[in-house]
Amino acid sequence: MSGSKIEPEHCTLQTCSLDYAKIDYVPSLTANATYLSIFAIILVAHLGLGFRYRTWGFLAGMFCGVVLEVLGYVGRVQMHYNPFKFNPFLLYLLCLTVAPAFLSASIYLCLGRMINAFGAEISRFKPRTYAFVFVFCDVMSILLQAVGATIAGGAGDDYKDVNAKKIRDKGVHVMLAGLAYQVFSLVLFMVLWGEFCLRASRTPVEQKAQEFEKLRSSFRFKAFQFALWLATICIWIRSVFRVVELNQGFGGPIANNEPSFLVLEGPMIIIATGALAVFHPGYCFAGNWDAANWSLRGKEKGIEGEQTL
């Protein structure tokens, strides 16, 4: 621009260098539009399955998470046409940062039913204890990530402004704390879930919940356990990637490397949400989803009149 200063919000790809953009590359239209389409299909699948099998608690987390994924990729598609605009960047940053935490909440809610299917007596803790602890961790993670993304995104467009940089760095640190907390929660969840699986494998069949014996031996139920593990590990991999990314800051090499993003962000969440659509808990519990429920009042297994999720 021949020495004159131009506000980044007024820039276009024809008038400004990418030095003024929110990221140092133009997001791929093909890749991001593909991910957007896949998440839209997964969203419809989870809505249909959730209403079909009335898995309301599981559906709530999945719905929120996948909707945010869709919105996040809408932002990235918009950034393909103009990577200088603030609103698409904030949409992408906030939605894709927070979305997996909602998906984790749905996974956490499933563990209580898994425990009841084997027998609550086998577990070290009550099913509702797992749900309360990990959903609380998830809420804290969501709040930290959302607040951090809002602070960082609202720091302004002038990357040479010292005060703006301080605000942006503060937001990144808050986001990083939320993501690190999510990684820790997922690791703790997998450790406790693994410990329960070990207990269950060592428990004689006659000491397990007899009413669910047929369910436990079914392919559906075993497939669901595999899908739940796969989804958890994929979300964990994605979260570790984002922790490393944010630790370098928005100007770091990972944050400005789209190939790594396209491998370790979108596909991990597609695998997680896709696996839990193919092996949906409502289908895999074969009519036992409500029977295996846990109650907020402390009595395990769904009882008419109890408040359940």
XYZ file of C-alpha atoms in Angstrom:
309
model
C 0.000 0.000 0.000
C 2.722 2.521 -0.964
C 3.665 3.420 2.607
C 0.153 4.346 3.823
C -1.292 2.520 6.774
C -4.424 0.457 6.289
C -6.583 -1.053 9.001
C -6.535 -4.895 8.843
C -10.356 -4.987 8.869
C -10.297 -3.104 5.557
C -7.721 -5.382 3.976
C -8.327 -7.890 1.203
C -6.050 -10.506 -0.327
C -5.561 -8.143 -3.251
C -4.573 -5.107 -1.181
C -2.648 -6.416 1.854
C 0.089 -8.830 2.775
C -0.744 -11.832 4.978
C 1.380 -10.118 7.621
C -1.826 -8.239 8.467
C -3.951 -11.406 8.622
C -5.041 -13.262 11.747
C -3.017 -16.294 10.615
C -0.083 -16.575 8.217
C -1.892 -18.614 5.579
C -5.119 -18.688 3.605
C -7.264 -21.576 4.946
C -7.946 -24.275 2.372
C -11.476 -23.976 1.005
C -11.618 -27.631 -0.056
C -10.434 -29.071 3.253
C -12.445 -26.797 5.534
C -15.628 -27.035 3.445
C -15.232 -30.839 3.504
C -14.917 -30.890 7.281
C -17.895 -28.539 7.537
C -20.001 -30.904 5.409
C -18.930 -33.984 7.377
C -19.769 -32.356 10.702
C -23.159 -31.265 9.337
C -23.906 -34.893 8.404
C -22.725 -36.115 11.825
C -24.923 -33.484 13.496
C -28.009 -34.718 11.642
C -27.093 -38.322 12.531
C -26.750 -37.553 16.242
C -30.005 -35.592 16.269
C -31.875 -38.447 14.611
C -30.344 -41.116 16.850
C -30.759 -39.013 19.981
C -34.476 -38.525 19.386
C -34.903 -42.126 18.229
C -33.374 -43.598 21.379
C -34.181 -40.695 23.752
C -30.578 -40.360 24.946
C -31.131 -36.783 26.059
C -28.048 -36.177 28.213
C -25.731 -37.730 25.659
C -27.456 -35.830 22.855
C -27.112 -32.478 24.634
C -23.321 -32.665 24.793
C -22.989 -34.058 21.285
C -25.347 -31.468 19.838
C -23.537 -28.523 21.428
C -20.118 -29.877 20.484
C -20.909 -30.697 16.851
C -22.832 -27.435 16.301
C -19.757 -25.554 17.509
C -17.589 -27.599 15.129
C -19.886 -26.629 12.248
C -19.750 -22.951 13.222
C -15.982 -23.086 13.640
C -15.499 -24.380 10.116
C -17.962 -21.803 8.803
C -15.535 -19.254 10.237
C -12.573 -20.929 8.541
C -14.373 -21.047 5.190
C -15.064 -17.316 5.537
C -11.383 -16.772 6.356
C -10.461 -18.420 3.067
C -11.996 -15.448 1.274
C -10.727 -12.853 3.731
C -8.274 -13.863 6.503
C -8.107 -10.267 7.769
C -11.614 -10.038 9.238
C -12.020 -10.252 13.006
C -15.449 -11.947 13.301
C -14.665 -15.097 11.263
C -11.402 -15.487 13.198
C -13.172 -15.199 16.552
C -15.882 -17.631 15.380
C -13.248 -20.176 14.373
C -11.107 -19.650 17.459
C -13.861 -19.762 20.060
C -15.977 -22.549 18.569
C -13.238 -25.015 17.663
C -11.437 -24.421 20.949
C -14.454 -25.100 23.163
C -16.379 -27.735 21.136
C -14.519 -30.908 22.251
C -15.209 -30.157 25.919
C -18.948 -30.628 25.261
C -18.204 -33.921 23.514
C -16.178 -35.019 26.538
C -19.190 -34.328 28.759
C -21.280 -36.801 26.740
C -18.542 -39.405 27.127
C -18.365 -38.817 30.877
C -22.115 -39.384 31.208
C -21.793 -42.786 29.533
C -19.414 -44.182 32.130
C -22.114 -44.380 34.820
C -24.273 -46.577 32.603
C -21.283 -48.733 31.711
C -20.636 -49.259 35.409
C -24.260 -50.207 36.098
C -24.186 -52.636 33.186
C -21.370 -54.515 34.919
C -22.496 -53.861 38.483
C -22.119 -50.723 40.586
C -20.674 -52.824 43.425
C -17.594 -53.505 41.326
C -16.715 -49.824 40.988
C -14.456 -47.951 43.379
C -16.854 -44.979 43.235
C -20.566 -44.609 42.628
C -21.558 -43.972 38.994
C -22.937 -40.522 39.802
C -19.629 -39.577 41.465
C -17.753 -40.071 38.210
C -20.348 -37.990 36.363
C -20.365 -35.131 38.892
C -16.567 -34.899 39.123
C -15.815 -35.050 35.418
C -18.710 -32.892 34.256
C -17.596 -30.274 36.798
C -14.067 -30.494 35.361
C -15.553 -30.085 31.900
C -17.527 -26.984 32.885
C -14.391 -25.398 34.327
C -12.463 -26.249 31.171
C -15.180 -24.764 28.951
C -15.302 -21.545 30.969
C -11.529 -21.086 30.928
C -11.258 -21.771 27.199
C -14.215 -19.543 26.303
C -13.011 -16.642 28.448
C -9.454 -17.009 27.157
C -10.553 -17.130 23.520
C -12.730 -14.050 24.008
C -9.892 -12.096 25.641
C -7.350 -13.137 23.014
C -9.708 -12.560 20.110
C -10.727 -9.135 21.362
C -7.185 -7.837 21.835
C -7.366 -5.851 18.624
C -5.758 -6.046 15.214
C -2.557 -4.149 15.805
C 0.047 -6.824 16.436
C 2.708 -4.165 17.034
C 0.724 -2.623 19.898
C 2.428 -3.610 23.173
C -0.746 -3.333 25.264
C -2.735 -5.391 22.767
C -0.019 -8.043 22.848
C -0.204 -8.216 26.651
C -3.974 -8.703 26.504
C -3.640 -11.294 23.743
C -0.989 -13.207 25.687
C -3.194 -13.149 28.777
C -6.053 -14.650 26.776
C -3.765 -17.323 25.362
C -2.594 -18.234 28.862
C -6.186 -18.582 30.086
C -7.055 -20.743 27.064
C -3.937 -22.813 27.678
C -4.969 -23.356 31.297
C -8.400 -24.556 30.161
C -6.963 -26.925 27.570
C -4.344 -28.260 29.982
C -7.101 -28.852 32.528
C -9.067 -30.726 29.870
C -6.052 -32.902 29.035
C -5.572 -33.675 32.727
C -9.281 -34.505 33.144
C -9.230 -36.855 30.149
C -6.113 -38.631 31.442
C -7.666 -39.037 34.894
C -10.894 -40.274 33.306
C -9.049 -42.880 31.240
C -7.059 -44.029 34.279
C -10.177 -44.477 36.433
C -12.120 -46.057 33.582
C -9.214 -48.421 32.906
C -9.073 -49.275 36.595
C -12.786 -50.121 36.538
C -12.309 -52.278 33.426
C -9.559 -54.167 35.246
C -11.840 -54.695 38.252
C -14.648 -55.886 35.986
C -12.375 -58.356 34.175
C -11.331 -59.874 37.520
C -14.875 -60.125 38.862
C -16.608 -63.517 38.470
C -19.625 -63.482 36.150
C -22.013 -64.444 38.946
C -21.036 -61.312 40.899
C -21.868 -58.969 38.020
C -25.290 -57.451 37.316
C -27.268 -60.459 36.132
C -29.974 -58.413 34.418
C -27.384 -57.102 31.957
C -25.557 -60.354 31.260
C -27.021 -60.658 27.750
C -26.179 -57.020 27.018
C -22.550 -57.434 28.125
C -22.038 -60.427 25.837
C -23.469 -58.682 22.773
C -21.321 -57.368 19.922
C -23.095 -54.009 20.097
C -22.071 -53.391 23.676
C -18.475 -54.433 23.077
C -18.351 -52.232 19.983
C -19.682 -49.297 21.984
C -16.925 -49.715 24.569
C -14.352 -49.664 21.769
C -15.974 -46.575 20.195
C -16.004 -44.777 23.547
C -12.313 -45.500 24.102
C -11.498 -44.429 20.538
C -13.444 -41.172 20.910
C -11.769 -40.378 24.230
C -8.272 -40.988 22.878
C -8.952 -38.902 19.748
C -10.223 -35.959 21.803
C -7.179 -36.303 24.056
C -4.789 -36.269 21.055
C -6.512 -33.172 19.681
C -6.350 -31.457 23.081
C -2.633 -32.195 23.483
C -2.059 -30.750 20.004
C -3.887 -27.552 20.931
C -1.925 -27.243 24.196
C 1.361 -27.461 22.273
C 0.014 -25.033 19.673
C -1.104 -22.418 22.184
C 2.052 -22.775 24.232
C 3.863 -21.262 21.238
C 1.231 -18.519 20.878
C -0.805 -17.419 17.869
C 2.375 -16.399 16.070
C 4.067 -19.755 16.612
C 4.908 -22.218 13.825
C 2.205 -24.759 14.761
C -0.588 -22.180 14.931
C 0.352 -21.095 11.414
C 0.777 -24.561 9.920
C -2.473 -25.657 8.310
C -1.429 -29.259 7.445
C -0.891 -30.080 11.132
C -4.242 -28.474 11.949
C -5.996 -30.453 9.216
C -4.577 -33.715 10.577
C -4.709 -33.264 14.347
C -7.797 -31.064 14.803
C -10.646 -31.872 12.402
C -10.029 -35.588 11.743
C -9.633 -36.405 15.443
C -13.032 -34.924 16.241
C -14.606 -36.445 13.128
C -13.393 -39.895 14.219
C -14.666 -39.314 17.778
C -18.130 -38.075 16.842
C -18.434 -40.457 13.890
C -17.573 -43.502 15.989
C -20.213 -42.542 18.557
C -22.772 -42.110 15.782
C -22.038 -45.492 14.169
C -21.960 -47.192 17.578
C -24.507 -44.945 19.218
C -25.181 -45.763 22.894
C -28.933 -45.908 22.367
C -28.497 -48.585 19.704
C -25.654 -50.433 21.421
C -27.419 -50.670 24.776
C -30.197 -52.539 22.916
C -33.103 -51.076 24.874
C -31.207 -50.970 28.189
C -30.134 -47.311 28.083
C -32.752 -46.229 30.646
C -32.441 -49.408 32.715
C -28.696 -48.855 33.140
C -29.141 -45.246 34.202
C -27.844 -43.716 37.390
C -29.851 -41.344 39.555
C -29.028 -37.920 40.947
C -30.601 -39.047 44.229
C -28.208 -41.917 44.667
C -30.197 -45.000 43.674
C -28.576 -46.558 40.671
C -30.386 -47.661 37.538
C -33.258 -45.680 36.137
C -36.226 -45.678 38.519
C -39.493 -44.070 37.597
C -39.770 -40.692 39.254
C -36.010 -40.255 39.779
C -34.181 -37.445 38.033
C -31.879 -39.052 35.478
C -29.759 -38.021 32.546
